[in-house]
Amino acid sequence: MGTTATAPSDFSAFRTLSTSTATLTRATSLGEGIAISQWQRSGHETLGYDLPGHHTVSLYLQGGETSFRVGSALHGGAGKFCVLPAEHHSLWCMNDTVHFLHLYIAPERLAREAVLRLDCEPRALELRDRTYIHDDTLTALCGGLMNTDWGAPADRLAASSAAETVLHHLLHAEVRRKAAPPARGGLAPAVRRRVRDYIDAHLADPLSLDELAGVAALSTYHFACMFHASFGESPHAWVRMRRLAHARGLLATGRADLAEVAQASGFGNASHLSRVFRDAYAITPGQFRSAVQLR
């Protein structure tokens, strides 16, 4: 994950459901490290998830009142959510007709938001394991996801924006600091901010690993290891993500042509930007700009 738009089939929970009696209604990628799917199933079946390696937000759309998670006294039902961390184990008894929505989130994607939104190391946080909860904010956001045509560029943008807001909500409502002592290693908070700010100020420049290591006053090898510990991904992936975010901002204003956006974002030329943008978001820069202007 992390180099192209992440397909639903890249997530193990999706693959588990694909081999069950559940029927896929629709599914799509919503960008790097995030995808969505809608399912329906009937009859009795037991499903298990064992360390899926990604986070899952599940919303029951219809049915599920007699379905339950083994070990929990709670039952499903329309409007109820489950938040399942990447490292969780669960077994589910599905006993009736259920229609449900799944949002799959790569840990790296949530880690980015932790650095950007909370200014803290992702290793210090954990997503809470939640079963059959009510959350009005999540309900409203998932309503936006349901009421869009995931195949249309303009609606895909709306769905992607709603999914990003779900990420922000999870960070503020369903993430907590780990009880265990923080892991050793990583960049000091002041150094992490200095490197992050330097990257954002020099996106148009050909940044190198040696240059960023110099900003941190570390050897190149040590810096690369410490960066990954503090940011949740490699320097290359982080810089690429920030360049794409900058390009999206410029495209949304509509005031610069594609070549100017590419140069200002560090992609060199319009062709390079178009290829990377399409890989990351599954739409072209032109489609993105048109979709933004329609909103």
PDB file of C-alpha atoms in Angstrom:
ATOM      1  CA  MET A   1       0.000   0.000   0.000  1.00  0.00           C
ATOM      2  CA  GLY A   2       1.048   3.611  -0.460  1.00  0.00           C
ATOM      3  CA  THR A   3       2.127   3.806  -4.103  1.00  0.00           C
ATOM      4  CA  THR A   4      -1.240   3.738  -5.878  1.00  0.00           C
ATOM      5  CA  ALA A   5      -4.930   4.008  -5.120  1.00  0.00           C
ATOM      6  CA  THR A   6      -5.672   1.055  -2.848  1.00  0.00           C
ATOM      7  CA  ALA A   7      -8.164  -1.410  -4.328  1.00  0.00           C
ATOM      8  CA  PRO A   8     -10.797  -2.936  -2.024  1.00  0.00           C
ATOM      9  CA  SER A   9      -9.316  -6.375  -2.753  1.00  0.00           C
ATOM     10  CA  ASP A  10      -6.049  -5.225  -1.157  1.00  0.00           C
ATOM     11  CA  PHE A  11      -7.788  -5.387   2.234  1.00  0.00           C
ATOM     12  CA  SER A  12      -8.099  -8.754   3.968  1.00  0.00           C
ATOM     13  CA  ALA A  13     -11.595  -8.114   5.400  1.00  0.00           C
ATOM     14  CA  PHE A  14     -12.844  -7.577   1.844  1.00  0.00           C
ATOM     15  CA  ARG A  15     -11.239 -10.830   0.742  1.00  0.00           C
ATOM     16  CA  THR A  16     -12.775 -12.681   3.698  1.00  0.00           C
ATOM     17  CA  LEU A  17     -16.239 -11.450   2.759  1.00  0.00           C
ATOM     18  CA  SER A  18     -15.609 -12.293  -0.897  1.00  0.00           C
ATOM     19  CA  THR A  19     -15.207 -15.967   0.032  1.00  0.00           C
ATOM     20  CA  SER A  20     -18.321 -15.983   2.253  1.00  0.00           C
ATOM     21  CA  THR A  21     -22.009 -16.060   1.350  1.00  0.00           C
ATOM     22  CA  ALA A  22     -22.121 -12.247   1.298  1.00  0.00           C
ATOM     23  CA  THR A  23     -22.936 -10.544  -2.013  1.00  0.00           C
ATOM     24  CA  LEU A  24     -20.972  -7.477  -3.032  1.00  0.00           C
ATOM     25  CA  THR A  25     -23.234  -4.596  -4.075  1.00  0.00           C
ATOM     26  CA  ARG A  26     -20.503  -2.136  -5.054  1.00  0.00           C
ATOM     27  CA  ALA A  27     -16.936  -1.213  -4.115  1.00  0.00           C
ATOM     28  CA  THR A  28     -14.266   1.304  -5.038  1.00  0.00           C
ATOM     29  CA  SER A  29     -10.963   2.817  -4.019  1.00  0.00           C
ATOM     30  CA  LEU A  30     -11.130   6.269  -2.452  1.00  0.00           C
ATOM     31  CA  GLY A  31      -7.409   6.957  -2.808  1.00  0.00           C
ATOM     32  CA  GLU A  32      -4.222   5.806  -1.163  1.00  0.00           C
ATOM     33  CA  GLY A  33      -4.830   3.536   1.790  1.00  0.00           C
ATOM     34  CA  ILE A  34      -8.616   3.766   1.811  1.00  0.00           C
ATOM     35  CA  ALA A  35     -11.456   1.892   0.087  1.00  0.00           C
ATOM     36  CA  ILE A  36     -15.165   1.295   0.525  1.00  0.00           C
ATOM     37  CA  SER A  37     -17.574  -1.568  -0.129  1.00  0.00           C
ATOM     38  CA  GLN A  38     -21.270  -2.295   0.304  1.00  0.00           C
ATOM     39  CA  TRP A  39     -22.575  -5.821   0.989  1.00  0.00           C
ATOM     40  CA  GLN A  40     -25.683  -7.842   1.681  1.00  0.00           C
ATOM     41  CA  ARG A  41     -26.069 -11.352   3.024  1.00  0.00           C
ATOM     42  CA  SER A  42     -28.795 -13.715   4.310  1.00  0.00           C
ATOM     43  CA  GLY A  43     -28.983 -16.798   6.478  1.00  0.00           C
ATOM     44  CA  HIS A  44     -26.668 -18.136   9.166  1.00  0.00           C
ATOM     45  CA  GLU A  45     -22.892 -17.908   8.854  1.00  0.00           C
ATOM     46  CA  THR A  46     -19.908 -17.443  11.167  1.00  0.00           C
ATOM     47  CA  LEU A  47     -17.174 -15.075  10.008  1.00  0.00           C
ATOM     48  CA  GLY A  48     -13.832 -14.401  11.637  1.00  0.00           C
ATOM     49  CA  TYR A  49     -11.182 -11.700  11.277  1.00  0.00           C
ATOM     50  CA  ASP A  50      -7.723 -12.397  12.663  1.00  0.00           C
ATOM     51  CA  LEU A  51      -5.205  -9.529  12.623  1.00  0.00           C
ATOM     52  CA  PRO A  52      -6.463  -8.117   9.294  1.00  0.00           C
ATOM     53  CA  GLY A  53      -3.633  -5.580   9.062  1.00  0.00           C
ATOM     54  CA  HIS A  54      -5.984  -2.674   8.380  1.00  0.00           C
ATOM     55  CA  HIS A  55      -8.692  -0.747  10.205  1.00  0.00           C
ATOM     56  CA  THR A  56     -12.368  -1.269   9.334  1.00  0.00           C
ATOM     57  CA  VAL A  57     -15.388   0.926  10.010  1.00  0.00           C
ATOM     58  CA  SER A  58     -18.599  -1.077   9.566  1.00  0.00           C
ATOM     59  CA  LEU A  59     -22.130   0.362   9.440  1.00  0.00           C
ATOM     60  CA  TYR A  60     -25.257  -1.780   9.442  1.00  0.00           C
ATOM     61  CA  LEU A  61     -27.665  -0.282   6.925  1.00  0.00           C
ATOM     62  CA  GLN A  62     -30.530  -2.731   7.360  1.00  0.00           C
ATOM     63  CA  GLY A  63     -31.154  -5.820   9.464  1.00  0.00           C
ATOM     64  CA  GLY A  64     -28.718  -7.556  11.784  1.00  0.00           C
ATOM     65  CA  GLU A  65     -30.855  -7.496  14.941  1.00  0.00           C
ATOM     66  CA  THR A  66     -30.094 -11.163  15.711  1.00  0.00           C
ATOM     67  CA  SER A  67     -26.464 -11.037  14.615  1.00  0.00           C
ATOM     68  CA  PHE A  68     -23.749 -10.625  17.228  1.00  0.00           C
ATOM     69  CA  ARG A  69     -20.039 -10.656  17.962  1.00  0.00           C
ATOM     70  CA  VAL A  70     -18.950 -13.737  19.905  1.00  0.00           C
ATOM     71  CA  GLY A  71     -18.061 -12.668  23.427  1.00  0.00           C
ATOM     72  CA  SER A  72     -20.306  -9.603  23.360  1.00  0.00           C
ATOM     73  CA  ALA A  73     -23.877  -9.322  24.638  1.00  0.00           C
ATOM     74  CA  LEU A  74     -24.663  -6.638  22.060  1.00  0.00           C
ATOM     75  CA  HIS A  75     -26.550  -7.222  18.805  1.00  0.00           C
ATOM     76  CA  GLY A  76     -26.503  -5.484  15.477  1.00  0.00           C
ATOM     77  CA  GLY A  77     -29.181  -3.419  13.808  1.00  0.00           C
ATOM     78  CA  ALA A  78     -29.613  -0.566  11.363  1.00  0.00           C
ATOM     79  CA  GLY A  79     -27.529   2.475  12.253  1.00  0.00           C
ATOM     80  CA  LYS A  80     -25.040   0.621  14.456  1.00  0.00           C
ATOM     81  CA  PHE A  81     -21.280   0.883  13.906  1.00  0.00           C
ATOM     82  CA  CYS A  82     -18.285  -1.297  14.596  1.00  0.00           C
ATOM     83  CA  VAL A  83     -14.757   0.138  14.630  1.00  0.00           C
ATOM     84  CA  LEU A  84     -12.198  -2.639  14.229  1.00  0.00           C
ATOM     85  CA  PRO A  85      -8.457  -1.924  14.553  1.00  0.00           C
ATOM     86  CA  ALA A  86      -5.832  -3.528  12.345  1.00  0.00           C
ATOM     87  CA  GLU A  87      -4.589  -5.795  15.150  1.00  0.00           C
ATOM     88  CA  HIS A  88      -7.967  -7.049  16.388  1.00  0.00           C
ATOM     89  CA  HIS A  89      -9.406 -10.583  16.543  1.00  0.00           C
ATOM     90  CA  SER A  90     -13.145 -11.161  16.172  1.00  0.00           C
ATOM     91  CA  LEU A  91     -15.733 -13.833  15.409  1.00  0.00           C
ATOM     92  CA  TRP A  92     -19.233 -12.900  14.191  1.00  0.00           C
ATOM     93  CA  CYS A  93     -22.456 -14.912  14.090  1.00  0.00           C
ATOM     94  CA  MET A  94     -24.575 -13.585  11.244  1.00  0.00           C
ATOM     95  CA  ASN A  95     -28.112 -14.906  11.643  1.00  0.00           C
ATOM     96  CA  ASP A  96     -30.386 -12.841   9.436  1.00  0.00           C
ATOM     97  CA  THR A  97     -30.518 -10.625   6.374  1.00  0.00           C
ATOM     98  CA  VAL A  98     -28.023  -7.806   6.726  1.00  0.00           C
ATOM     99  CA  HIS A  99     -27.062  -4.897   4.483  1.00  0.00           C
ATOM    100  CA  PHE A 100     -23.862  -3.172   5.551  1.00  0.00           C
ATOM    101  CA  LEU A 101     -21.130  -0.736   4.545  1.00  0.00           C
ATOM    102  CA  HIS A 102     -17.399  -1.242   5.094  1.00  0.00           C
ATOM    103  CA  LEU A 103     -14.738   1.470   5.038  1.00  0.00           C
ATOM    104  CA  TYR A 104     -11.194   0.049   4.969  1.00  0.00           C
ATOM    105  CA  ILE A 105      -8.297   2.189   6.200  1.00  0.00           C
ATOM    106  CA  ALA A 106      -4.608   1.324   5.962  1.00  0.00           C
ATOM    107  CA  PRO A 107      -2.679   2.039   9.197  1.00  0.00           C
ATOM    108  CA  GLU A 108      -0.305   4.249   7.204  1.00  0.00           C
ATOM    109  CA  ARG A 109      -3.201   6.449   6.139  1.00  0.00           C
ATOM    110  CA  LEU A 110      -4.413   6.945   9.704  1.00  0.00           C
ATOM    111  CA  ALA A 111      -0.805   7.517  10.792  1.00  0.00           C
ATOM    112  CA  ARG A 112      -0.504  10.435   8.360  1.00  0.00           C
ATOM    113  CA  GLU A 113      -3.542  12.069   9.865  1.00  0.00           C
ATOM    114  CA  ALA A 114      -2.145  11.577  13.370  1.00  0.00           C
ATOM    115  CA  VAL A 115       1.009  13.478  12.412  1.00  0.00           C
ATOM    116  CA  LEU A 116      -0.821  16.215  10.527  1.00  0.00           C
ATOM    117  CA  ARG A 117      -3.883  16.676  12.750  1.00  0.00           C
ATOM    118  CA  LEU A 118      -2.630  15.764  16.207  1.00  0.00           C
ATOM    119  CA  ASP A 119       1.093  16.507  15.833  1.00  0.00           C
ATOM    120  CA  CYS A 120       2.088  13.268  17.516  1.00  0.00           C
ATOM    121  CA  GLU A 121       3.737  10.001  16.640  1.00  0.00           C
ATOM    122  CA  PRO A 122       1.332   7.320  15.399  1.00  0.00           C
ATOM    123  CA  ARG A 123       3.065   4.744  17.600  1.00  0.00           C
ATOM    124  CA  ALA A 124       1.763   6.526  20.690  1.00  0.00           C
ATOM    125  CA  LEU A 125      -1.867   6.019  19.635  1.00  0.00           C
ATOM    126  CA  GLU A 126      -4.240   3.123  19.134  1.00  0.00           C
ATOM    127  CA  LEU A 127      -7.672   2.862  17.582  1.00  0.00           C
ATOM    128  CA  ARG A 128     -10.251   1.577  20.055  1.00  0.00           C
ATOM    129  CA  ASP A 129     -12.048  -1.686  19.296  1.00  0.00           C
ATOM    130  CA  ARG A 130     -15.760  -0.785  19.319  1.00  0.00           C
ATOM    131  CA  THR A 131     -18.787  -3.039  18.769  1.00  0.00           C
ATOM    132  CA  TYR A 132     -22.287  -1.864  17.794  1.00  0.00           C
ATOM    133  CA  ILE A 133     -22.080   1.767  18.821  1.00  0.00           C
ATOM    134  CA  HIS A 134     -24.268   4.732  17.870  1.00  0.00           C
ATOM    135  CA  ASP A 135     -22.455   7.773  16.511  1.00  0.00           C
ATOM    136  CA  ASP A 136     -24.479  10.590  14.916  1.00  0.00           C
ATOM    137  CA  THR A 137     -21.417  12.108  13.226  1.00  0.00           C
ATOM    138  CA  LEU A 138     -20.413   8.818  11.615  1.00  0.00           C
ATOM    139  CA  THR A 139     -24.017   8.259  10.550  1.00  0.00           C
ATOM    140  CA  ALA A 140     -24.119  11.619   8.767  1.00  0.00           C
ATOM    141  CA  LEU A 141     -20.740  11.052   7.105  1.00  0.00           C
ATOM    142  CA  CYS A 142     -21.644   7.560   5.938  1.00  0.00           C
ATOM    143  CA  GLY A 143     -24.919   8.945   4.625  1.00  0.00           C
ATOM    144  CA  GLY A 144     -22.821  11.117   2.355  1.00  0.00           C
ATOM    145  CA  LEU A 145     -20.892   8.046   1.246  1.00  0.00           C
ATOM    146  CA  MET A 146     -24.083   6.111   0.508  1.00  0.00           C
ATOM    147  CA  ASN A 147     -25.714   8.889  -1.510  1.00  0.00           C
ATOM    148  CA  THR A 148     -22.975   9.148  -4.129  1.00  0.00           C
ATOM    149  CA  ASP A 149     -22.224   7.327  -7.354  1.00  0.00           C
ATOM    150  CA  TRP A 150     -18.779   5.941  -6.617  1.00  0.00           C
ATOM    151  CA  GLY A 151     -18.030   5.550 -10.310  1.00  0.00           C
ATOM    152  CA  ALA A 152     -18.583   9.211 -11.266  1.00  0.00           C
ATOM    153  CA  PRO A 153     -15.539  11.519 -10.847  1.00  0.00           C
ATOM    154  CA  ALA A 154     -17.508  14.301  -9.131  1.00  0.00           C
ATOM    155  CA  ASP A 155     -19.209  11.881  -6.739  1.00  0.00           C
ATOM    156  CA  ARG A 156     -15.969   9.991  -6.157  1.00  0.00           C
ATOM    157  CA  LEU A 157     -14.449  13.258  -4.952  1.00  0.00           C
ATOM    158  CA  ALA A 158     -17.388  13.793  -2.604  1.00  0.00           C
ATOM    159  CA  ALA A 159     -17.047  10.243  -1.277  1.00  0.00           C
ATOM    160  CA  SER A 160     -13.293  10.667  -0.843  1.00  0.00           C
ATOM    161  CA  SER A 161     -13.841  13.894   1.094  1.00  0.00           C
ATOM    162  CA  ALA A 162     -16.423  12.199   3.331  1.00  0.00           C
ATOM    163  CA  ALA A 163     -14.026   9.311   3.976  1.00  0.00           C
ATOM    164  CA  GLU A 164     -11.273  11.749   4.926  1.00  0.00           C
ATOM    165  CA  THR A 165     -13.642  13.396   7.390  1.00  0.00           C
ATOM    166  CA  VAL A 166     -14.319   9.947   8.856  1.00  0.00           C
ATOM    167  CA  LEU A 167     -10.564   9.632   9.437  1.00  0.00           C
ATOM    168  CA  HIS A 168     -10.500  12.958  11.273  1.00  0.00           C
ATOM    169  CA  HIS A 169     -13.490  11.927  13.387  1.00  0.00           C
ATOM    170  CA  LEU A 170     -11.858   8.627  14.318  1.00  0.00           C
ATOM    171  CA  LEU A 171      -8.728  10.460  15.435  1.00  0.00           C
ATOM    172  CA  HIS A 172     -10.683  12.697  17.766  1.00  0.00           C
ATOM    173  CA  ALA A 173     -13.359  10.268  18.983  1.00  0.00           C
ATOM    174  CA  GLU A 174     -12.016   6.710  18.733  1.00  0.00           C
ATOM    175  CA  VAL A 175      -8.240   7.007  19.163  1.00  0.00           C
ATOM    176  CA  ARG A 176      -6.531   6.909  22.535  1.00  0.00           C
ATOM    177  CA  ARG A 177      -2.970   6.987  23.796  1.00  0.00           C
ATOM    178  CA  LYS A 178      -1.481   3.564  24.432  1.00  0.00           C
ATOM    179  CA  ALA A 179      -1.211   2.493  28.035  1.00  0.00           C
ATOM    180  CA  ALA A 180       2.222   0.975  27.445  1.00  0.00           C
ATOM    181  CA  PRO A 181       5.323   3.241  27.591  1.00  0.00           C
ATOM    182  CA  PRO A 182       6.102   4.923  24.242  1.00  0.00           C
ATOM    183  CA  ALA A 183       8.342   2.934  21.953  1.00  0.00           C
ATOM    184  CA  ARG A 184      11.987   3.956  21.873  1.00  0.00           C
ATOM    185  CA  GLY A 185      13.464   5.703  18.892  1.00  0.00           C
ATOM    186  CA  GLY A 186      11.927   8.211  16.512  1.00  0.00           C
ATOM    187  CA  LEU A 187      12.549  11.893  16.020  1.00  0.00           C
ATOM    188  CA  ALA A 188      12.204  14.303  18.909  1.00  0.00           C
ATOM    189  CA  PRO A 189       8.951  16.333  18.620  1.00  0.00           C
ATOM    190  CA  ALA A 190      10.795  19.561  17.775  1.00  0.00           C
ATOM    191  CA  VAL A 191      12.865  17.792  15.099  1.00  0.00           C
ATOM    192  CA  ARG A 192       9.772  16.115  13.674  1.00  0.00           C
ATOM    193  CA  ARG A 193       8.060  19.490  13.302  1.00  0.00           C
ATOM    194  CA  ARG A 194      11.177  21.071  11.811  1.00  0.00           C
ATOM    195  CA  VAL A 195      11.474  18.349   9.172  1.00  0.00           C
ATOM    196  CA  ARG A 196       7.745  18.434   8.422  1.00  0.00           C
ATOM    197  CA  ASP A 197       7.760  22.224   8.012  1.00  0.00           C
ATOM    198  CA  TYR A 198      10.902  22.094   5.853  1.00  0.00           C
ATOM    199  CA  ILE A 199       9.289  19.582   3.506  1.00  0.00           C
ATOM    200  CA  ASP A 200       6.148  21.705   3.154  1.00  0.00           C
ATOM    201  CA  ALA A 201       8.244  24.817   2.433  1.00  0.00           C
ATOM    202  CA  HIS A 202      10.330  23.094  -0.264  1.00  0.00           C
ATOM    203  CA  LEU A 203       7.848  20.919  -2.149  1.00  0.00           C
ATOM    204  CA  ALA A 204       8.849  22.487  -5.476  1.00  0.00           C
ATOM    205  CA  ASP A 205      12.509  21.561  -4.891  1.00  0.00           C
ATOM    206  CA  PRO A 206      14.171  18.200  -5.658  1.00  0.00           C
ATOM    207  CA  LEU A 207      14.359  17.096  -2.027  1.00  0.00           C
ATOM    208  CA  SER A 208      16.878  14.386  -1.186  1.00  0.00           C
ATOM    209  CA  LEU A 209      17.209  12.058   1.773  1.00  0.00           C
ATOM    210  CA  ASP A 210      20.620  13.564   2.577  1.00  0.00           C
ATOM    211  CA  GLU A 211      19.102  17.053   2.630  1.00  0.00           C
ATOM    212  CA  LEU A 212      16.326  16.053   5.014  1.00  0.00           C
ATOM    213  CA  ALA A 213      18.791  14.196   7.227  1.00  0.00           C
ATOM    214  CA  GLY A 214      20.805  17.414   7.397  1.00  0.00           C
ATOM    215  CA  VAL A 215      17.725  19.310   8.580  1.00  0.00           C
ATOM    216  CA  ALA A 216      17.403  16.763  11.377  1.00  0.00           C
ATOM    217  CA  ALA A 217      21.174  16.773  12.049  1.00  0.00           C
ATOM    218  CA  LEU A 218      21.316  12.976  11.700  1.00  0.00           C
ATOM    219  CA  SER A 219      23.097  10.501   9.470  1.00  0.00           C
ATOM    220  CA  THR A 220      21.108   9.513   6.405  1.00  0.00           C
ATOM    221  CA  TYR A 221      20.557   5.923   7.522  1.00  0.00           C
ATOM    222  CA  HIS A 222      19.603   6.865  11.079  1.00  0.00           C
ATOM    223  CA  PHE A 223      17.296   9.600   9.841  1.00  0.00           C
ATOM    224  CA  ALA A 224      15.429   7.232   7.495  1.00  0.00           C
ATOM    225  CA  CYS A 225      14.780   4.793  10.355  1.00  0.00           C
ATOM    226  CA  MET A 226      13.743   7.505  12.802  1.00  0.00           C
ATOM    227  CA  PHE A 227      11.528   9.207  10.221  1.00  0.00           C
ATOM    228  CA  HIS A 228       9.583   6.015   9.599  1.00  0.00           C
ATOM    229  CA  ALA A 229       9.144   5.501  13.341  1.00  0.00           C
ATOM    230  CA  SER A 230       7.781   9.036  13.795  1.00  0.00           C
ATOM    231  CA  PHE A 231       5.716   9.459  10.615  1.00  0.00           C
ATOM    232  CA  GLY A 232       4.521   5.920   9.976  1.00  0.00           C
ATOM    233  CA  GLU A 233       6.046   5.728   6.484  1.00  0.00           C
ATOM    234  CA  SER A 234       9.225   6.460   4.553  1.00  0.00           C
ATOM    235  CA  PRO A 235      10.453   9.999   3.748  1.00  0.00           C
ATOM    236  CA  HIS A 236       9.811   9.346   0.047  1.00  0.00           C
ATOM    237  CA  ALA A 237       6.179   8.342   0.649  1.00  0.00           C
ATOM    238  CA  TRP A 238       5.572  11.296   2.965  1.00  0.00           C
ATOM    239  CA  VAL A 239       7.028  13.842   0.518  1.00  0.00           C
ATOM    240  CA  ARG A 240       4.998  12.350  -2.305  1.00  0.00           C
ATOM    241  CA  MET A 241       1.817  12.577  -0.230  1.00  0.00           C
ATOM    242  CA  ARG A 242       2.473  16.223   0.673  1.00  0.00           C
ATOM    243  CA  ARG A 243       3.183  17.090  -2.964  1.00  0.00           C
ATOM    244  CA  LEU A 244      -0.094  15.505  -4.008  1.00  0.00           C
ATOM    245  CA  ALA A 245      -1.948  17.417  -1.296  1.00  0.00           C
ATOM    246  CA  HIS A 246      -0.352  20.662  -2.481  1.00  0.00           C
ATOM    247  CA  ALA A 247      -1.292  19.884  -6.079  1.00  0.00           C
ATOM    248  CA  ARG A 248      -4.889  19.219  -5.031  1.00  0.00           C
ATOM    249  CA  GLY A 249      -5.017  22.592  -3.317  1.00  0.00           C
ATOM    250  CA  LEU A 250      -3.717  24.397  -6.385  1.00  0.00           C
ATOM    251  CA  LEU A 251      -6.089  22.538  -8.695  1.00  0.00           C
ATOM    252  CA  ALA A 252      -9.006  23.422  -6.462  1.00  0.00           C
ATOM    253  CA  THR A 253      -8.314  27.145  -6.893  1.00  0.00           C
ATOM    254  CA  GLY A 254      -8.463  26.765 -10.688  1.00  0.00           C
ATOM    255  CA  ARG A 255      -6.011  29.603 -11.259  1.00  0.00           C
ATOM    256  CA  ALA A 256      -2.967  27.698 -12.593  1.00  0.00           C
ATOM    257  CA  ASP A 257      -2.536  25.412 -15.587  1.00  0.00           C
ATOM    258  CA  LEU A 258      -1.404  21.824 -15.129  1.00  0.00           C
ATOM    259  CA  ALA A 259       2.236  22.522 -15.950  1.00  0.00           C
ATOM    260  CA  GLU A 260       2.394  25.281 -13.327  1.00  0.00           C
ATOM    261  CA  VAL A 261       0.731  23.053 -10.732  1.00  0.00           C
ATOM    262  CA  ALA A 262       3.215  20.266 -11.501  1.00  0.00           C
ATOM    263  CA  GLN A 263       6.219  22.555 -11.165  1.00  0.00           C
ATOM    264  CA  ALA A 264       4.978  24.172  -7.954  1.00  0.00           C
ATOM    265  CA  SER A 265       4.313  20.747  -6.436  1.00  0.00           C
ATOM    266  CA  GLY A 266       7.668  19.212  -7.330  1.00  0.00           C
ATOM    267  CA  PHE A 267       6.531  16.850 -10.078  1.00  0.00           C
ATOM    268  CA  GLY A 268       8.572  18.449 -12.848  1.00  0.00           C
ATOM    269  CA  ASN A 269       6.015  18.272 -15.637  1.00  0.00           C
ATOM    270  CA  ALA A 270       2.311  17.814 -16.257  1.00  0.00           C
ATOM    271  CA  SER A 271       2.705  14.234 -17.481  1.00  0.00           C
ATOM    272  CA  HIS A 272       4.424  13.145 -14.281  1.00  0.00           C
ATOM    273  CA  LEU A 273       1.804  14.863 -12.126  1.00  0.00           C
ATOM    274  CA  SER A 274      -1.052  13.308 -14.115  1.00  0.00           C
ATOM    275  CA  ARG A 275       0.353   9.799 -13.757  1.00  0.00           C
ATOM    276  CA  VAL A 276       1.009  10.042 -10.006  1.00  0.00           C
ATOM    277  CA  PHE A 277      -2.289  11.831  -9.338  1.00  0.00           C
ATOM    278  CA  ARG A 278      -4.297   9.214 -11.217  1.00  0.00           C
ATOM    279  CA  ASP A 279      -2.479   6.394  -9.415  1.00  0.00           C
ATOM    280  CA  ALA A 280      -3.205   7.968  -6.033  1.00  0.00           C
ATOM    281  CA  TYR A 281      -6.803   9.124  -6.483  1.00  0.00           C
ATOM    282  CA  ALA A 282      -8.115   7.052  -9.409  1.00  0.00           C
ATOM    283  CA  ILE A 283      -9.074  10.248 -11.282  1.00  0.00           C
ATOM    284  CA  THR A 284      -7.030  12.634 -13.414  1.00  0.00           C
ATOM    285  CA  PRO A 285      -6.105  16.165 -12.300  1.00  0.00           C
ATOM    286  CA  GLY A 286      -8.526  17.510 -14.912  1.00  0.00           C
ATOM    287  CA  GLN A 287     -11.374  15.379 -13.588  1.00  0.00           C
ATOM    288  CA  PHE A 288     -10.545  16.485 -10.053  1.00  0.00           C
ATOM    289  CA  ARG A 289     -10.596  20.169 -11.026  1.00  0.00           C
ATOM    290  CA  SER A 290     -13.905  19.784 -12.891  1.00  0.00           C
ATOM    291  CA  ALA A 291     -15.439  17.938  -9.952  1.00  0.00           C
ATOM    292  CA  VAL A 292     -14.346  20.623  -7.509  1.00  0.00           C
ATOM    293  CA  GLN A 293     -15.823  23.355  -9.691  1.00  0.00           C
ATOM    294  CA  LEU A 294     -19.158  21.495  -9.781  1.00  0.00           C
ATOM    295  CA  ARG A 295     -19.452  21.478  -5.985  1.00  0.00           C
TER     296      ARG A 295
END
